[in-house]
Amino acid sequence: MGCVNGKCCNGYPPSSGGDSRDYSLHAKHILTQRSLEKVPVPSHNFHLEYSVLTQRGYYPDSPDKENQDSFCIKTQIQGNPNIHFFGVFDGHGQFGTQCSNFVKDRLVEKLADDPALADDPLRAFNSAFLDTNSELHNSGIDDSMSGTTAITVLVIGDTLFVANVGDSRAVVAVKDGNSIVAQDMSSDQTPFRKDEYERVKLSGARVLSVDQVEGLKDPNIQAWGDEESDGGDPPRLWVQNGMYPGTAFTRSVGDSTAEKIGVVADPEISVFQLTANHLFFVVASDGVFEFLSSQAVVNTVARYTDPQDACAAIAGESYKIWLEHENRTDDITIILVHIKGFPNSGAGTTDGSSGTSLRPTRSRRGNSEISTASGSEFYCSLRSESSDLHSFQHVVSTNRSPALVVPSPAHQMPLEL
């Protein structure tokens, strides 16, 4: 979740430049989609089939605004056929496009250059994020009020390492009997989270909604419900004596001004052991999860046999719901990875009997849906100081304009269990 109505708090004009190698969109392009690709994981005798879609948001007040999302898919890192990387980067601010492109290039380069990656991926991931953040600060890109969130999945054999900075999300689909349930592999880093709220407060942040900052509500009431009930006016981070930066997330890469009040680049890292019950995973920007729950996204994917069709359907549904609530949409990027041919031995159960907790999967402003966790999951979290900042722009819109919407593919077929 970023600005009330846009990505940048000061209403900057759209940025220019950026590296075309990441397949990100030119300002006037609406949709980019890559064809279905496959990569084997020979160490455990299965393979991955993946597709990606990125769509520029609809901004009636800025029709030439660039898509600030970017993505990176790199297979066989370090020449190892068992190591693969998938990442989505959601830029924000005047130079958000440059920031997201810089980070999507440098982060995977840092991982590829780390000789200890395969032996200690947790340390390698953490170092890659922090080093990339430092390089961005010194890159010549003005990241004082710009930056990017990052949601990344590193596949090493039969293990997923999920590193998150910000409020984009990674979700895995788990077979549970005749059902397919969504399991969040990352936790959105926003002031709605008590631990993140307390951390940024200790760093000197004021945490207030827009109505509180503008004097319409009591700033002393530090309670905002949850992302579903108060998603339209969420708590944001502000310096003590100023009306900036107004970030609705608590971790990001870049954002050197917000870094002073606790918005830092330290990732939270989760680790998941794959079994035959894990069917696919989705890595997507918050443009998807603003109104769609994790379970709704998984349900949509399960209706399609072709990952390209599933990506298009998710984008189309996200776009439609955005325009039902606002006169604009966010940029939308989705990577969908199907896990194919995983051996059945040792699959285990998925009813949570191994002691894993059950937790809801939700949208920020949509309806909650409950799913169960995979009993084979083991979770390890490295919580450090970082923050995800989408800057603030308070705009009241009265007119709704038509927009291009990605059509949902016609040939739907339930995923065979």
CSV table of C-alpha atoms in Angstrom, one decimal:
chain,number,residue,atom,x,y,z
A,1,MET,CA,0.0,0.0,0.0
A,2,GLY,CA,1.5,3.3,-1.0
A,3,CYS,CA,0.1,6.8,-1.5
A,4,VAL,CA,-3.6,7.6,-1.0
A,5,ASN,CA,-3.7,8.2,-4.8
A,6,GLY,CA,-0.4,7.6,-6.3
A,7,LYS,CA,3.2,6.6,-5.6
A,8,CYS,CA,4.8,9.9,-4.7
A,9,CYS,CA,4.1,12.2,-1.9
A,10,ASN,CA,5.0,15.5,-3.6
A,11,GLY,CA,3.3,14.9,-6.9
A,12,TYR,CA,6.5,14.7,-8.9
A,13,PRO,CA,6.3,14.3,-12.7
A,14,PRO,CA,7.0,10.8,-14.0
A,15,SER,CA,10.6,9.7,-14.0
A,16,SER,CA,12.6,8.9,-17.1
A,17,GLY,CA,15.4,6.5,-17.9
A,18,GLY,CA,15.8,3.0,-16.5
A,19,ASP,CA,17.3,-0.2,-17.8
A,20,SER,CA,15.4,-1.9,-20.6
A,21,ARG,CA,16.9,-5.2,-19.8
A,22,ASP,CA,14.4,-6.0,-17.1
A,23,TYR,CA,11.5,-6.0,-19.6
A,24,SER,CA,9.9,-3.1,-17.7
A,25,LEU,CA,7.4,-1.0,-19.6
A,26,HIS,CA,7.8,2.1,-21.7
A,27,ALA,CA,5.6,4.9,-20.4
A,28,LYS,CA,2.9,4.4,-23.0
A,29,HIS,CA,2.8,0.6,-23.0
A,30,ILE,CA,0.0,-0.9,-21.1
A,31,LEU,CA,0.9,-4.6,-20.8
A,32,THR,CA,4.0,-6.8,-21.1
A,33,GLN,CA,3.9,-10.6,-20.8
A,34,ARG,CA,6.6,-13.2,-21.3
A,35,SER,CA,5.9,-16.6,-22.7
A,36,LEU,CA,5.8,-19.8,-20.6
A,37,GLU,CA,9.3,-21.0,-19.7
A,38,LYS,CA,10.6,-24.1,-18.0
A,39,VAL,CA,13.7,-24.8,-15.9
A,40,PRO,CA,14.7,-28.2,-14.3
A,41,VAL,CA,15.8,-28.7,-10.7
A,42,PRO,CA,17.8,-31.9,-11.3
A,43,SER,CA,19.0,-32.4,-7.7
A,44,HIS,CA,15.4,-33.3,-6.7
A,45,ASN,CA,14.0,-34.4,-10.0
A,46,PHE,CA,11.3,-31.8,-10.6
A,47,HIS,CA,11.0,-28.7,-12.8
A,48,LEU,CA,9.5,-25.2,-12.6
A,49,GLU,CA,7.2,-23.7,-15.2
A,50,TYR,CA,6.9,-19.9,-15.0
A,51,SER,CA,5.3,-16.9,-16.6
A,52,VAL,CA,5.3,-13.2,-15.7
A,53,LEU,CA,3.0,-10.3,-16.5
A,54,THR,CA,3.5,-6.6,-15.7
A,55,GLN,CA,0.9,-3.9,-16.4
A,56,ARG,CA,1.2,-0.2,-16.0
A,57,GLY,CA,-1.4,1.3,-13.7
A,58,TYR,CA,-4.1,3.6,-14.9
A,59,TYR,CA,-3.4,7.2,-13.9
A,60,PRO,CA,-6.0,9.5,-15.5
A,61,ASP,CA,-4.1,12.6,-14.2
A,62,SER,CA,-0.7,11.3,-15.5
A,63,PRO,CA,-1.5,9.3,-18.6
A,64,ASP,CA,2.2,9.0,-19.6
A,65,LYS,CA,3.3,7.9,-16.1
A,66,GLU,CA,5.8,5.0,-16.3
A,67,ASN,CA,5.3,1.6,-14.8
A,68,GLN,CA,7.5,1.7,-11.7
A,69,ASP,CA,7.4,-2.0,-11.2
A,70,SER,CA,10.2,-4.2,-12.4
A,71,PHE,CA,11.0,-7.9,-12.1
A,72,CYS,CA,13.9,-10.2,-12.3
A,73,ILE,CA,14.0,-13.9,-13.2
A,74,LYS,CA,17.4,-15.5,-13.2
A,75,THR,CA,17.9,-19.2,-13.6
A,76,GLN,CA,20.9,-21.4,-12.9
A,77,ILE,CA,22.7,-18.8,-10.7
A,78,GLN,CA,26.4,-19.3,-10.5
A,79,GLY,CA,26.0,-22.0,-13.2
A,80,ASN,CA,24.2,-24.2,-10.7
A,81,PRO,CA,21.2,-25.9,-12.3
A,82,ASN,CA,19.5,-26.1,-8.9
A,83,ILE,CA,19.5,-22.4,-7.9
A,84,HIS,CA,16.9,-20.0,-9.4
A,85,PHE,CA,15.8,-16.5,-8.5
A,86,PHE,CA,12.4,-14.7,-8.9
A,87,GLY,CA,11.8,-11.2,-7.7
A,88,VAL,CA,9.3,-8.3,-8.0
A,89,PHE,CA,10.3,-4.7,-7.3
A,90,ASP,CA,7.7,-2.0,-6.7
A,91,GLY,CA,9.3,1.5,-7.1
A,92,HIS,CA,7.8,4.7,-5.7
A,93,GLY,CA,8.6,8.4,-5.7
A,94,GLN,CA,10.0,10.7,-8.4
A,95,PHE,CA,12.8,8.3,-9.2
A,96,GLY,CA,11.0,5.0,-8.4
A,97,THR,CA,11.6,3.5,-11.8
A,98,GLN,CA,15.3,4.0,-11.6
A,99,CYS,CA,15.3,2.7,-8.0
A,100,SER,CA,13.4,-0.5,-8.9
A,101,ASN,CA,15.6,-1.1,-12.0
A,102,PHE,CA,18.8,-0.6,-10.0
A,103,VAL,CA,17.8,-2.9,-7.2
A,104,LYS,CA,16.5,-5.7,-9.5
A,105,ASP,CA,19.8,-5.7,-11.3
A,106,ARG,CA,22.2,-5.3,-8.3
A,107,LEU,CA,20.5,-7.6,-5.9
A,108,VAL,CA,20.7,-10.7,-8.0
A,109,GLU,CA,24.3,-9.8,-9.0
A,110,LYS,CA,25.2,-9.6,-5.3
A,111,LEU,CA,23.7,-13.1,-4.8
A,112,ALA,CA,25.5,-14.5,-7.9
A,113,ASP,CA,28.8,-13.1,-6.7
A,114,ASP,CA,28.6,-14.5,-3.2
A,115,PRO,CA,30.7,-17.7,-3.1
A,116,ALA,CA,28.8,-18.8,0.1
A,117,LEU,CA,25.3,-18.5,-1.5
A,118,ALA,CA,24.6,-22.2,-1.6
A,119,ASP,CA,26.1,-22.9,1.8
A,120,ASP,CA,24.6,-20.0,3.7
A,121,PRO,CA,21.7,-18.4,1.7
A,122,LEU,CA,20.3,-16.6,4.7
A,123,ARG,CA,23.5,-14.6,5.3
A,124,ALA,CA,23.9,-14.1,1.5
A,125,PHE,CA,20.3,-12.8,1.1
A,126,ASN,CA,20.7,-10.4,4.1
A,127,SER,CA,24.0,-9.1,2.9
A,128,ALA,CA,22.8,-8.6,-0.7
A,129,PHE,CA,19.9,-6.4,0.5
A,130,LEU,CA,22.0,-4.3,2.7
A,131,ASP,CA,24.8,-3.9,0.2
A,132,THR,CA,22.4,-3.0,-2.6
A,133,ASN,CA,20.8,-0.4,-0.4
A,134,SER,CA,24.1,1.2,0.4
A,135,GLU,CA,25.0,1.2,-3.3
A,136,LEU,CA,21.7,2.8,-4.2
A,137,HIS,CA,22.4,5.6,-1.7
A,138,ASN,CA,25.7,6.3,-3.5
A,139,SER,CA,24.6,5.6,-7.0
A,140,GLY,CA,23.8,9.1,-8.2
A,141,ILE,CA,20.0,8.2,-8.2
A,142,ASP,CA,18.3,10.6,-5.8
A,143,ASP,CA,16.7,8.2,-3.4
A,144,SER,CA,16.0,10.8,-0.7
A,145,MET,CA,12.2,10.4,-1.3
A,146,SER,CA,12.2,7.5,-3.7
A,147,GLY,CA,12.9,3.8,-3.4
A,148,THR,CA,11.5,0.3,-4.0
A,149,THR,CA,10.0,-2.6,-2.2
A,150,ALA,CA,11.2,-6.1,-3.0
A,151,ILE,CA,9.7,-9.5,-2.7
A,152,THR,CA,12.1,-12.3,-3.8
A,153,VAL,CA,12.2,-16.1,-3.9
A,154,LEU,CA,15.4,-18.0,-4.2
A,155,VAL,CA,15.0,-21.7,-5.1
A,156,ILE,CA,17.8,-23.9,-3.9
A,157,GLY,CA,17.0,-27.5,-4.6
A,158,ASP,CA,13.8,-28.3,-2.8
A,159,THR,CA,13.9,-25.3,-0.5
A,160,LEU,CA,12.4,-21.8,-1.0
A,161,PHE,CA,14.1,-18.8,0.6
A,162,VAL,CA,11.8,-15.9,0.6
A,163,ALA,CA,13.2,-12.4,1.3
A,164,ASN,CA,10.9,-9.5,1.7
A,165,VAL,CA,11.3,-5.7,2.1
A,166,GLY,CA,8.0,-3.9,2.0
A,167,ASP,CA,4.4,-4.7,1.3
A,168,SER,CA,4.5,-6.9,-1.9
A,169,ARG,CA,3.8,-10.6,-1.3
A,170,ALA,CA,4.8,-14.2,-2.0
A,171,VAL,CA,2.2,-16.9,-1.7
A,172,VAL,CA,2.4,-20.7,-2.1
A,173,ALA,CA,-0.5,-23.0,-3.0
A,174,VAL,CA,-0.8,-26.1,-0.9
A,175,LYS,CA,-2.9,-29.2,-1.7
A,176,ASP,CA,-5.1,-30.1,1.3
A,177,GLY,CA,-7.3,-33.1,0.4
A,178,ASN,CA,-9.5,-31.9,-2.4
A,179,SER,CA,-8.8,-28.2,-1.7
A,180,ILE,CA,-6.0,-25.8,-2.6
A,181,VAL,CA,-5.2,-23.4,0.2
A,182,ALA,CA,-3.0,-20.3,0.2
A,183,GLN,CA,-0.1,-20.0,2.5
A,184,ASP,CA,1.6,-16.6,2.8
A,185,MET,CA,5.3,-16.9,2.6
A,186,SER,CA,5.9,-13.3,3.5
A,187,SER,CA,4.4,-10.8,5.9
A,188,ASP,CA,3.5,-7.3,4.8
A,189,GLN,CA,5.6,-4.8,6.6
A,190,THR,CA,3.3,-1.9,7.5
A,191,PRO,CA,2.5,0.0,10.7
A,192,PHE,CA,-0.6,-2.2,11.1
A,193,ARG,CA,1.9,-4.8,12.5
A,194,LYS,CA,2.5,-4.2,16.2
A,195,ASP,CA,6.2,-5.2,16.0
A,196,GLU,CA,6.9,-2.9,13.0
A,197,TYR,CA,4.9,0.0,14.6
A,198,GLU,CA,6.9,-0.2,17.8
A,199,ARG,CA,10.2,-0.5,15.9
A,200,VAL,CA,9.7,2.7,13.8
A,201,LYS,CA,8.4,4.6,16.8
A,202,LEU,CA,11.6,3.8,18.6
A,203,SER,CA,13.4,5.3,15.6
A,204,GLY,CA,11.6,8.6,16.0
A,205,ALA,CA,8.7,8.2,13.5
A,206,ARG,CA,5.3,9.7,14.0
A,207,VAL,CA,2.7,7.2,13.0
A,208,LEU,CA,-0.5,8.8,11.9
A,209,SER,CA,-3.2,8.5,9.2
A,210,VAL,CA,-3.8,11.3,6.7
A,211,ASP,CA,-6.9,12.4,8.6
A,212,GLN,CA,-4.9,12.5,11.8
A,213,VAL,CA,-2.1,14.6,10.2
A,214,GLU,CA,-4.6,17.0,8.8
A,215,GLY,CA,-6.4,17.4,12.1
A,216,LEU,CA,-9.6,15.6,11.2
A,217,LYS,CA,-9.0,12.9,13.8
A,218,ASP,CA,-7.4,12.8,17.2
A,219,PRO,CA,-3.6,12.0,16.7
A,220,ASN,CA,-3.4,10.6,20.2
A,221,ILE,CA,-5.5,7.6,19.3
A,222,GLN,CA,-2.9,5.2,18.1
A,223,ALA,CA,-5.3,2.5,16.9
A,224,TRP,CA,-6.3,1.9,13.3
A,225,GLY,CA,-8.1,-1.4,13.2
A,226,ASP,CA,-6.7,-3.6,10.5
A,227,GLU,CA,-5.8,-3.3,6.8
A,228,GLU,CA,-9.3,-4.5,5.8
A,229,SER,CA,-11.2,-2.0,7.8
A,230,ASP,CA,-8.8,1.0,7.6
A,231,GLY,CA,-7.0,0.2,4.3
A,232,GLY,CA,-8.4,3.4,2.8
A,233,ASP,CA,-6.6,5.7,5.3
A,234,PRO,CA,-3.8,3.6,6.7
A,235,PRO,CA,-1.3,4.7,9.4
A,236,ARG,CA,1.8,6.3,7.8
A,237,LEU,CA,5.3,7.3,8.9
A,238,TRP,CA,6.2,11.0,9.3
A,239,VAL,CA,9.1,12.9,10.6
A,240,GLN,CA,8.5,14.7,13.9
A,241,ASN,CA,8.1,18.2,12.6
A,242,GLY,CA,7.1,17.7,9.0
A,243,MET,CA,4.5,16.4,6.5
A,244,TYR,CA,6.8,13.9,4.9
A,245,PRO,CA,7.6,11.2,3.9
A,246,GLY,CA,4.2,9.6,4.6
A,247,THR,CA,5.1,6.0,3.9
A,248,ALA,CA,2.5,3.3,4.4
A,249,PHE,CA,5.2,0.6,4.7
A,250,THR,CA,8.0,0.2,7.2
A,251,ARG,CA,10.7,-1.3,5.1
A,252,SER,CA,12.2,-0.6,1.6
A,253,VAL,CA,15.4,-0.2,-0.4
A,254,GLY,CA,16.4,3.4,-0.9
A,255,ASP,CA,14.3,6.1,0.8
A,256,SER,CA,17.2,7.7,2.6
A,257,THR,CA,15.0,10.3,4.3
A,258,ALA,CA,12.6,7.7,5.6
A,259,GLU,CA,15.5,5.6,6.7
A,260,LYS,CA,16.2,8.1,9.5
A,261,ILE,CA,12.8,7.2,11.1
A,262,GLY,CA,13.1,3.4,10.8
A,263,VAL,CA,12.4,2.6,7.2
A,264,VAL,CA,15.3,0.3,6.5
A,265,ALA,CA,16.4,-2.4,4.0
A,266,ASP,CA,16.9,-5.4,6.3
A,267,PRO,CA,14.8,-8.2,4.9
A,268,GLU,CA,12.6,-10.7,6.7
A,269,ILE,CA,13.5,-14.1,5.4
A,270,SER,CA,11.3,-17.2,5.4
A,271,VAL,CA,12.3,-20.7,4.6
A,272,PHE,CA,10.0,-23.3,3.1
A,273,GLN,CA,10.7,-27.0,2.4
A,274,LEU,CA,8.9,-28.1,-0.7
A,275,THR,CA,6.8,-31.3,-0.8
A,276,ALA,CA,4.6,-32.9,-3.4
A,277,ASN,CA,1.7,-31.0,-1.8
A,278,HIS,CA,3.1,-27.6,-3.0
A,279,LEU,CA,1.6,-26.9,-6.4
A,280,PHE,CA,2.7,-23.4,-7.3
A,281,PHE,CA,3.8,-20.0,-5.9
A,282,VAL,CA,3.0,-16.4,-6.8
A,283,VAL,CA,5.3,-13.4,-6.4
A,284,ALA,CA,3.4,-10.2,-6.9
A,285,SER,CA,3.4,-6.5,-6.2
A,286,ASP,CA,0.9,-4.9,-3.9
A,287,GLY,CA,-1.2,-3.7,-6.9
A,288,VAL,CA,-2.5,-7.3,-6.8
A,289,PHE,CA,-3.1,-7.7,-3.0
A,290,GLU,CA,-4.6,-4.3,-2.4
A,291,PHE,CA,-8.0,-5.8,-3.0
A,292,LEU,CA,-7.4,-9.5,-3.7
A,293,SER,CA,-6.7,-11.9,-0.8
A,294,SER,CA,-3.9,-14.5,-1.1
A,295,GLN,CA,-6.6,-17.2,-1.3
A,296,ALA,CA,-8.5,-15.4,-4.1
A,297,VAL,CA,-5.3,-15.2,-6.1
A,298,VAL,CA,-4.6,-18.9,-5.5
A,299,ASN,CA,-8.2,-19.8,-6.5
A,300,THR,CA,-7.8,-17.9,-9.7
A,301,VAL,CA,-4.5,-19.6,-10.6
A,302,ALA,CA,-6.1,-23.0,-9.9
A,303,ARG,CA,-8.8,-22.4,-12.6
A,304,TYR,CA,-6.2,-22.2,-15.4
A,305,THR,CA,-3.9,-24.8,-16.8
A,306,ASP,CA,-1.7,-22.2,-18.6
A,307,PRO,CA,0.2,-19.8,-16.2
A,308,GLN,CA,0.0,-17.0,-18.8
A,309,ASP,CA,-3.8,-17.2,-18.7
A,310,ALA,CA,-3.7,-17.2,-14.9
A,311,CYS,CA,-1.5,-14.1,-14.8
A,312,ALA,CA,-3.8,-12.3,-17.2
A,313,ALA,CA,-6.9,-13.3,-15.2
A,314,ILE,CA,-5.3,-12.0,-11.9
A,315,ALA,CA,-4.3,-8.7,-13.5
A,316,GLY,CA,-7.7,-8.3,-15.1
A,317,GLU,CA,-9.5,-8.9,-11.8
A,318,SER,CA,-7.2,-6.7,-9.8
A,319,TYR,CA,-7.6,-3.9,-12.4
A,320,LYS,CA,-11.4,-4.2,-12.3
A,321,ILE,CA,-11.7,-4.1,-8.5
A,322,TRP,CA,-9.3,-1.1,-8.3
A,323,LEU,CA,-11.6,0.9,-10.6
A,324,GLU,CA,-14.6,-0.2,-8.5
A,325,HIS,CA,-13.1,1.6,-5.5
A,326,GLU,CA,-11.0,4.4,-7.0
A,327,ASN,CA,-10.5,6.3,-10.3
A,328,ARG,CA,-7.0,4.9,-10.7
A,329,THR,CA,-5.1,1.6,-10.4
A,330,ASP,CA,-1.7,0.7,-9.2
A,331,ASP,CA,1.0,-0.9,-11.3
A,332,ILE,CA,0.6,-4.7,-11.3
A,333,THR,CA,3.3,-7.3,-11.7
A,334,ILE,CA,2.8,-11.1,-11.2
A,335,ILE,CA,5.3,-14.0,-11.4
A,336,LEU,CA,3.6,-17.4,-11.4
A,337,VAL,CA,5.8,-20.5,-10.9
A,338,HIS,CA,4.3,-24.0,-11.1
A,339,ILE,CA,6.1,-26.8,-9.3
A,340,LYS,CA,6.0,-29.8,-11.7
A,341,GLY,CA,6.9,-33.5,-11.2
A,342,PHE,CA,7.9,-33.2,-7.5
A,343,PRO,CA,8.4,-36.8,-6.1
A,344,ASN,CA,5.6,-38.0,-3.9
A,345,SER,CA,7.8,-39.6,-1.3
A,346,GLY,CA,7.7,-37.9,2.1
A,347,ALA,CA,4.9,-35.5,1.0
A,348,GLY,CA,3.3,-35.6,4.5
A,349,THR,CA,0.0,-34.0,5.5
A,350,THR,CA,-1.1,-30.4,5.1
A,351,ASP,CA,-3.6,-30.1,8.0
A,352,GLY,CA,-1.2,-28.2,10.3
A,353,SER,CA,-0.6,-31.4,12.4
A,354,SER,CA,3.1,-30.8,12.5
A,355,GLY,CA,2.6,-27.9,14.8
A,356,THR,CA,2.6,-25.0,12.3
A,357,SER,CA,0.1,-22.2,13.1
A,358,LEU,CA,-2.9,-21.4,10.9
A,359,ARG,CA,-3.2,-17.8,9.8
A,360,PRO,CA,-5.6,-15.9,7.6
A,361,THR,CA,-4.6,-14.8,4.1
A,362,ARG,CA,-6.1,-11.4,3.3
A,363,SER,CA,-6.3,-8.5,1.0
A,364,ARG,CA,-5.6,-5.0,2.3
A,365,ARG,CA,-9.1,-3.7,1.5
A,366,GLY,CA,-11.0,-6.8,0.4
A,367,ASN,CA,-12.7,-9.7,2.1
A,368,SER,CA,-10.6,-12.0,4.3
A,369,GLU,CA,-10.3,-15.7,3.4
A,370,ILE,CA,-8.8,-18.3,5.7
A,371,SER,CA,-6.3,-20.9,4.7
A,372,THR,CA,-4.2,-23.5,6.5
A,373,ALA,CA,-0.5,-23.8,6.6
A,374,SER,CA,1.4,-26.7,5.2
A,375,GLY,CA,2.6,-29.1,7.9
A,376,SER,CA,5.9,-29.4,6.1
A,377,GLU,CA,6.7,-25.8,6.3
A,378,PHE,CA,9.5,-24.6,8.6
A,379,TYR,CA,9.7,-20.9,9.2
A,380,CYS,CA,12.7,-18.8,10.1
A,381,SER,CA,12.4,-15.1,10.3
A,382,LEU,CA,15.2,-12.6,10.3
A,383,ARG,CA,13.5,-9.4,11.4
A,384,SER,CA,15.7,-6.3,11.3
A,385,GLU,CA,15.1,-2.7,10.8
A,386,SER,CA,13.8,-1.8,7.4
A,387,SER,CA,10.7,-0.1,6.1
A,388,ASP,CA,8.5,-0.1,3.1
A,389,LEU,CA,7.7,3.4,1.9
A,390,HIS,CA,5.1,4.4,-0.6
A,391,SER,CA,5.1,8.1,-0.4
A,392,PHE,CA,2.0,10.2,0.3
A,393,GLN,CA,-0.1,12.2,-2.0
A,394,HIS,CA,-3.6,13.3,-0.9
A,395,VAL,CA,-5.9,13.7,-3.8
A,396,VAL,CA,-9.7,13.7,-3.8
A,397,SER,CA,-11.0,12.4,-7.1
A,398,THR,CA,-14.6,12.9,-8.2
A,399,ASN,CA,-14.6,11.5,-11.8
A,400,ARG,CA,-14.2,7.9,-12.9
A,401,SER,CA,-12.7,7.4,-16.3
A,402,PRO,CA,-12.7,4.3,-18.5
A,403,ALA,CA,-9.5,2.3,-18.6
A,404,LEU,CA,-8.0,-0.6,-20.5
A,405,VAL,CA,-8.5,-3.9,-18.6
A,406,VAL,CA,-6.7,-7.1,-19.2
A,407,PRO,CA,-9.4,-9.6,-20.4
A,408,SER,CA,-9.8,-12.8,-18.5
A,409,PRO,CA,-9.0,-15.8,-20.8
A,410,ALA,CA,-12.0,-17.7,-21.9
A,411,HIS,CA,-10.6,-21.3,-21.7
A,412,GLN,CA,-10.7,-22.0,-18.0
A,413,MET,CA,-10.0,-25.5,-16.6
A,414,PRO,CA,-9.7,-26.6,-13.0
A,415,LEU,CA,-6.2,-27.7,-11.9
A,416,GLU,CA,-6.1,-31.5,-11.6
A,417,LEU,CA,-5.4,-32.7,-8.1
